[in-house]
Tab-separated table of C-alpha atoms in Angstrom:
chain	number	residue	atom	x	y	z
N	1082	UNK	CA	69.648	91.690	86.617
N	1083	UNK	CA	72.949	90.023	85.971
N	1084	UNK	CA	74.859	87.091	87.369
N	1085	UNK	CA	74.168	85.758	90.889
N	1086	UNK	CA	75.339	82.613	92.419
N	1087	UNK	CA	74.815	81.062	95.874
N	1088	UNK	CA	77.359	78.571	96.859
N	1089	UNK	CA	77.573	75.492	99.104
N	1090	UNK	CA	80.687	74.394	100.871
N	1091	UNK	CA	82.265	71.361	102.444
N	1092	UNK	CA	84.368	70.566	105.388
N	1093	UNK	CA	87.661	70.933	103.603
N	1094	UNK	CA	86.641	74.453	102.512
N	1095	UNK	CA	86.007	75.374	106.305
N	1096	UNK	CA	89.626	74.300	107.111
N	1097	UNK	CA	90.882	76.744	104.679
N	1098	UNK	CA	89.879	79.482	106.994
N	1099	UNK	CA	87.520	81.442	104.856
N	1100	UNK	CA	84.672	80.188	102.590
N	1101	UNK	CA	82.591	82.189	100.067
N	1102	UNK	CA	78.715	81.938	100.405
N	1103	UNK	CA	77.463	84.028	97.495
N	1104	UNK	CA	78.692	86.159	94.791
N	1105	UNK	CA	77.030	88.396	92.137
N	1106	UNK	CA	76.604	91.655	90.402
N	1107	UNK	CA	73.527	93.419	89.064
N	1108	UNK	CA	72.245	96.642	87.637
N	1109	UNK	CA	69.215	98.232	89.219
N	1110	UNK	CA	67.525	100.774	86.824
N	1111	UNK	CA	65.895	104.027	88.170
N	1112	UNK	CA	62.652	103.240	89.924
N	1113	UNK	CA	63.154	99.532	89.460
N	1114	UNK	CA	61.970	97.322	92.441
N	1115	UNK	CA	64.686	96.622	94.900
N	1116	UNK	CA	66.006	94.053	95.361
N	1117	UNK	CA	64.877	92.581	91.939
N	1118	UNK	CA	63.392	89.040	91.808
N	1119	UNK	CA	65.641	86.016	91.513
N	1120	UNK	CA	67.474	85.851	94.757
N	1121	UNK	CA	67.710	82.808	97.081
N	1122	UNK	CA	65.045	83.039	99.924
N	1123	UNK	CA	67.754	83.375	102.502
N	1124	UNK	CA	68.992	86.577	100.895
N	1125	UNK	CA	65.752	88.206	99.778
N	1126	UNK	CA	64.753	90.963	102.018
N	1127	UNK	CA	62.542	94.116	102.159
N	1128	UNK	CA	64.698	97.075	102.443
N	1129	UNK	CA	62.179	98.911	104.434
N	1130	UNK	CA	62.506	96.465	107.221
N	1131	UNK	CA	66.048	95.421	106.873
N	1132	UNK	CA	67.615	92.094	107.731
N	1133	UNK	CA	70.475	90.216	109.612
N	1134	UNK	CA	72.773	87.671	107.936
N	1135	UNK	CA	75.132	84.924	109.327
N	1136	UNK	CA	78.071	85.933	107.121
N	1137	UNK	CA	79.930	88.929	106.041
N	1138	UNK	CA	78.980	90.652	102.767
N	1139	UNK	CA	81.416	93.103	100.885
N	1140	UNK	CA	79.506	95.430	98.358
N	1141	UNK	CA	80.980	97.780	95.791
N	1142	UNK	CA	78.775	100.350	94.147
N	1143	UNK	CA	80.267	101.387	90.715
N	1144	UNK	CA	77.372	103.365	89.504
N	1145	UNK	CA	74.496	105.460	90.954
N	1146	UNK	CA	74.066	106.103	94.615
N	1147	UNK	CA	71.866	104.957	97.512
N	1148	UNK	CA	71.606	104.541	101.364
N	1149	UNK	CA	73.226	102.124	103.795
N	1150	UNK	CA	72.014	101.897	107.408
N	1151	UNK	CA	73.360	99.474	110.048
N	1152	UNK	CA	72.534	99.075	113.817
N	1153	UNK	CA	76.105	100.059	114.892
N	1154	UNK	CA	76.796	102.827	112.371
N	1155	UNK	CA	73.406	104.557	111.489
N	1156	UNK	CA	72.545	105.930	108.165
N	1157	UNK	CA	75.091	106.794	105.518
N	1158	UNK	CA	74.719	108.068	101.909
N	1159	UNK	CA	76.402	105.715	99.438
N	1160	UNK	CA	78.010	106.891	96.150
N	1161	UNK	CA	79.619	105.475	93.133
N	1162	UNK	CA	83.122	104.270	94.299
N	1163	UNK	CA	82.044	103.184	97.726
N	1164	UNK	CA	82.484	99.830	99.361
N	1165	UNK	CA	80.686	98.618	102.485
N	1166	UNK	CA	81.158	95.662	104.739
N	1167	UNK	CA	78.128	93.910	106.380
N	1168	UNK	CA	78.807	91.987	109.500
N	1169	UNK	CA	77.249	88.830	110.729
N	1170	UNK	CA	74.211	89.106	112.933
N	1171	UNK	CA	74.350	93.021	112.419
N	1172	UNK	CA	70.921	94.483	111.514
N	1173	UNK	CA	71.270	96.464	108.091
N	1174	UNK	CA	69.527	97.608	105.118
N	1175	UNK	CA	70.693	99.254	101.955
N	1176	UNK	CA	68.913	100.332	98.691
N	1177	UNK	CA	69.680	102.458	95.712
N	1178	UNK	CA	68.281	106.053	95.291
N	1179	UNK	CA	65.108	105.571	92.929
N	1180	UNK	CA	66.109	108.575	90.929
N	1181	UNK	CA	69.583	106.935	90.026
N	1182	UNK	CA	69.374	103.245	90.599
N	1183	UNK	CA	72.902	101.738	90.955
N	1184	UNK	CA	75.242	98.913	89.950
N	1185	UNK	CA	76.132	96.595	92.764
N	1186	UNK	CA	78.770	93.939	93.120
N	1187	UNK	CA	78.893	91.735	96.180
N	1188	UNK	CA	80.520	88.772	97.586
N	1189	UNK	CA	79.505	86.956	100.977
N	1190	UNK	CA	81.985	85.092	103.026
N	1191	UNK	CA	82.674	83.859	106.569
N	1192	UNK	CA	85.447	81.976	108.511
N	1193	UNK	CA	88.046	82.449	111.162
N	1194	UNK	CA	90.262	84.266	108.786
N	1195	UNK	CA	88.063	87.275	108.611
N	1196	UNK	CA	86.872	86.851	112.325
N	1197	UNK	CA	90.544	87.224	113.325
N	1198	UNK	CA	90.841	90.486	111.316
N	1199	UNK	CA	87.812	91.943	112.901
N	1200	UNK	CA	89.092	91.012	116.362
N	1201	UNK	CA	92.411	92.668	115.578
N	1202	UNK	CA	90.591	95.851	114.792
N	1203	UNK	CA	91.234	95.967	111.171
N	1204	UNK	CA	87.483	96.215	110.492
N	1205	UNK	CA	84.780	97.659	112.627
N	1206	UNK	CA	80.930	97.523	112.679
N	1207	UNK	CA	81.137	101.105	113.526
N	1208	UNK	CA	82.803	102.051	110.197
N	1209	UNK	CA	81.358	99.843	107.419
N	1210	UNK	CA	81.630	102.374	104.609
N	1211	UNK	CA	84.857	102.868	102.509
N	1212	UNK	CA	85.321	105.623	100.069
N	1213	UNK	CA	87.441	103.864	97.461
N	1214	UNK	CA	86.600	105.662	94.176
N	1215	UNK	CA	86.408	104.319	90.766
N	1216	UNK	CA	88.546	101.300	90.646
N	1217	UNK	CA	88.829	98.901	87.623
N	1218	UNK	CA	90.801	96.350	89.565
N	1219	UNK	CA	88.073	96.037	92.087
N	1220	UNK	CA	85.376	95.799	89.478
N	1221	UNK	CA	87.528	93.035	87.679
N	1222	UNK	CA	87.907	91.092	90.978
N	1223	UNK	CA	84.210	91.063	91.368
N	1224	UNK	CA	83.505	89.792	87.904
N	1225	UNK	CA	86.174	87.113	88.341
N	1226	UNK	CA	84.549	85.975	91.627
N	1227	UNK	CA	81.231	85.536	89.955
N	1228	UNK	CA	82.729	83.666	87.099
N	1229	UNK	CA	84.597	81.335	89.300
N	1230	UNK	CA	81.421	80.821	91.428
N	1231	UNK	CA	79.385	80.050	88.340
N	1232	UNK	CA	81.983	77.546	86.966
N	1233	UNK	CA	82.656	75.902	90.248
N	1234	UNK	CA	85.864	73.933	89.076
N	1235	UNK	CA	87.573	71.656	91.628
N	1236	UNK	CA	88.980	73.725	94.611
N	1237	UNK	CA	87.080	76.835	93.550
N	1238	UNK	CA	86.391	77.956	97.058
N	1239	UNK	CA	90.220	78.410	97.636
N	1240	UNK	CA	90.518	80.728	94.582
N	1241	UNK	CA	87.489	82.703	95.776
N	1242	UNK	CA	88.981	83.019	99.310
N	1243	UNK	CA	92.032	84.607	97.612
N	1244	UNK	CA	89.866	87.074	95.734
N	1245	UNK	CA	88.222	87.979	98.875
N	1246	UNK	CA	91.500	88.619	100.652
N	1247	UNK	CA	92.500	90.769	97.649
N	1248	UNK	CA	89.474	92.814	97.770
N	1249	UNK	CA	89.707	93.415	101.474
N	1250	UNK	CA	93.373	94.277	101.204
N	1251	UNK	CA	92.771	96.756	98.529
N	1252	UNK	CA	89.888	98.303	100.372
N	1253	UNK	CA	91.745	98.668	103.554
N	1254	UNK	CA	94.931	99.927	101.981
N	1255	UNK	CA	93.072	102.598	99.873
N	1256	UNK	CA	91.038	103.896	102.662
N	1257	UNK	CA	93.849	103.820	105.066
N	1258	UNK	CA	96.040	105.829	102.882
N	1259	UNK	CA	93.192	108.272	102.010
N	1260	UNK	CA	92.679	108.941	105.768
N	1261	UNK	CA	96.322	109.113	106.583
N	1262	UNK	CA	97.033	112.218	104.524
N	1263	UNK	CA	93.959	113.615	102.606
N	1264	UNK	CA	94.716	115.947	99.723
N	1265	UNK	CA	98.508	115.712	100.365
N	1266	UNK	CA	101.455	114.705	98.342
N	1267	UNK	CA	102.993	113.252	101.614
N	1268	UNK	CA	102.443	109.560	100.864
N	1269	UNK	CA	104.347	109.936	97.548
N	1270	UNK	CA	107.185	111.796	99.479
N	1271	UNK	CA	107.220	109.021	102.081
N	1272	UNK	CA	107.583	106.451	99.446
N	1273	UNK	CA	110.383	108.293	97.704
N	1274	UNK	CA	112.053	108.693	101.206
N	1275	UNK	CA	111.824	104.845	101.642
N	1276	UNK	CA	113.589	104.337	98.268
N	1277	UNK	CA	116.148	106.862	99.192
N	1278	UNK	CA	116.898	105.041	102.320
N	1279	UNK	CA	117.148	101.680	100.448
N	1280	UNK	CA	119.676	103.079	98.199
N	1281	UNK	CA	121.670	104.682	100.992
N	1282	UNK	CA	122.169	101.750	103.478
N	1283	UNK	CA	125.872	101.819	102.922
N	1284	UNK	CA	125.947	105.746	103.288
N	1285	UNK	CA	126.575	107.632	106.529
N	1286	UNK	CA	123.334	109.460	106.560
N	1287	UNK	CA	120.976	110.364	109.524
N	1288	UNK	CA	117.277	110.572	109.313
N	1289	UNK	CA	117.366	114.388	109.545
N	1290	UNK	CA	119.425	114.257	106.481
N	1291	UNK	CA	116.684	112.315	104.746
N	1292	UNK	CA	114.100	114.960	105.870
N	1293	UNK	CA	116.343	117.835	104.553
N	1294	UNK	CA	116.707	115.949	101.187
N	1295	UNK	CA	112.984	116.280	100.837
N	1296	UNK	CA	112.633	119.761	102.245
N	1297	UNK	CA	110.555	118.659	105.352
N	1298	UNK	CA	111.279	119.412	109.057
N	1299	UNK	CA	112.454	116.425	110.763
N	1300	UNK	CA	109.730	116.348	113.389
N	1301	UNK	CA	107.046	116.343	110.577
N	1302	UNK	CA	108.799	113.655	108.605
N	1303	UNK	CA	109.242	111.529	111.572
N	1304	UNK	CA	105.696	111.783	112.732
N	1305	UNK	CA	104.228	111.259	109.143
N	1306	UNK	CA	106.661	108.398	108.334
N	1307	UNK	CA	105.685	106.476	111.489
N	1308	UNK	CA	101.952	106.899	110.662
N	1309	UNK	CA	102.502	105.779	107.250
N	1310	UNK	CA	104.932	102.671	107.753
N	1311	UNK	CA	104.297	101.912	111.304
N	1312	UNK	CA	108.050	102.515	112.015
N	1313	UNK	CA	110.025	105.473	113.028
N	1314	UNK	CA	112.435	106.264	110.155
N	1315	UNK	CA	115.553	105.298	112.259
N	1316	UNK	CA	113.856	101.879	113.044
N	1317	UNK	CA	112.924	101.538	109.417
N	1318	UNK	CA	116.619	102.309	108.279
N	1319	UNK	CA	118.156	99.900	110.773
N	1320	UNK	CA	115.909	97.055	109.478
N	1321	UNK	CA	117.185	97.814	106.044
N	1322	UNK	CA	120.645	97.744	107.196
N	1323	UNK	CA	120.060	94.347	109.233
N	1324	UNK	CA	118.408	92.793	106.013
N	1325	UNK	CA	121.483	93.749	104.079
N	1326	UNK	CA	123.764	92.330	106.706
N	1327	UNK	CA	121.894	89.081	106.641
N	1328	UNK	CA	122.333	88.893	102.802
N	1329	UNK	CA	126.122	89.466	103.134
N	1330	UNK	CA	126.539	87.041	105.868
N	1331	UNK	CA	124.695	84.364	103.861
N	1332	UNK	CA	126.323	85.008	100.445
N	1333	UNK	CA	129.909	86.190	101.175
N	1334	UNK	CA	132.949	85.601	103.384
N	1335	UNK	CA	133.262	89.230	104.261
N	1336	UNK	CA	134.498	89.559	107.893
N	1337	UNK	CA	131.672	90.516	110.296
N	1338	UNK	CA	133.758	93.607	111.474
N	1339	UNK	CA	133.927	94.803	107.825
N	1340	UNK	CA	130.154	94.274	107.334
N	1341	UNK	CA	129.553	96.405	110.417
N	1342	UNK	CA	131.851	99.221	109.038
N	1343	UNK	CA	130.262	99.009	105.387
N	1344	UNK	CA	126.810	99.441	106.790
N	1345	UNK	CA	128.148	102.410	108.946
N	1346	UNK	CA	127.189	100.902	112.295
N	1347	UNK	CA	128.804	102.756	115.319
N	1348	UNK	CA	131.090	99.771	116.076
N	1349	UNK	CA	131.232	95.903	115.302
N	1350	UNK	CA	130.221	95.467	118.996
N	1351	UNK	CA	127.148	97.662	118.592
N	1352	UNK	CA	126.397	95.799	115.300
N	1353	UNK	CA	126.517	92.490	116.939
N	1354	UNK	CA	124.381	93.603	119.895
N	1355	UNK	CA	121.864	94.973	117.567
N	1356	UNK	CA	121.849	92.098	115.212
N	1357	UNK	CA	121.251	89.672	118.057
N	1358	UNK	CA	118.440	91.681	119.387
N	1359	UNK	CA	116.748	91.971	116.073
N	1360	UNK	CA	117.458	88.527	114.677
N	1361	UNK	CA	117.588	86.523	117.834
N	1362	UNK	CA	121.097	85.274	117.316
N	1363	UNK	CA	124.660	86.634	116.844
N	1364	UNK	CA	125.986	87.425	113.270
N	1365	UNK	CA	128.463	84.558	113.637
N	1366	UNK	CA	125.704	82.104	114.573
N	1367	UNK	CA	123.660	83.302	111.829
N	1368	UNK	CA	126.460	82.807	109.243
N	1369	UNK	CA	127.074	79.380	110.526
N	1370	UNK	CA	123.541	77.997	110.005
């Protein structure tokens, strides 16, 4: 058994949008009773019967393996490097394999911040398991959360909320990228393509040119780029140009017509129309603000 901390909160913490209820880490040896003694009565459970909680819990298994079962997702094998998210009012149970034990890290939390992300579809009861792999940053964040919870310095809840958001972001990003293009170099190529476009905003290049630069068919490049970034390559490139135009409008006296030509828009009129559509005001209005 290692550090475990159950935490109270106040009204000000609730206004922050996310509060942490518990944090801890523990090593469960092979054939050791699970869960070990020492938990708050609210959290103690018989893994054979399962339980429900009124909060989210995010767990990371850094060693060993075991089993997770939830009402919505059924039964899953959990291995070292996996994270899983428990949802409020969701029946669940989990436990280590008696032959291996495991090392678990967890943090419990609730609030409108996480509720909104679930409602937006970022996290689902039907997919609670995330295959992250060994990750020193994640382990370090869990250790920091436990240390902060134990010390409970003024406004510690706000710091803990930041750690939860960091953990959720890392988990979501890692799993999303793994699912996007498993066993592929494409994510690295897309990132290099983004950098190439950033260096080329004053060049007269097309998106098929970018695809050829990386020896990819344009149809494949466009499809993968949009899945990876959420934007078609042309839209991404235009956004880069608009961002550069805004910088020039703010920091220089270069005529608007010359900015349009420098960034290789079809015409000053097209640039002005596109700028207003994307920014909500004309280039001249933007410069005068």
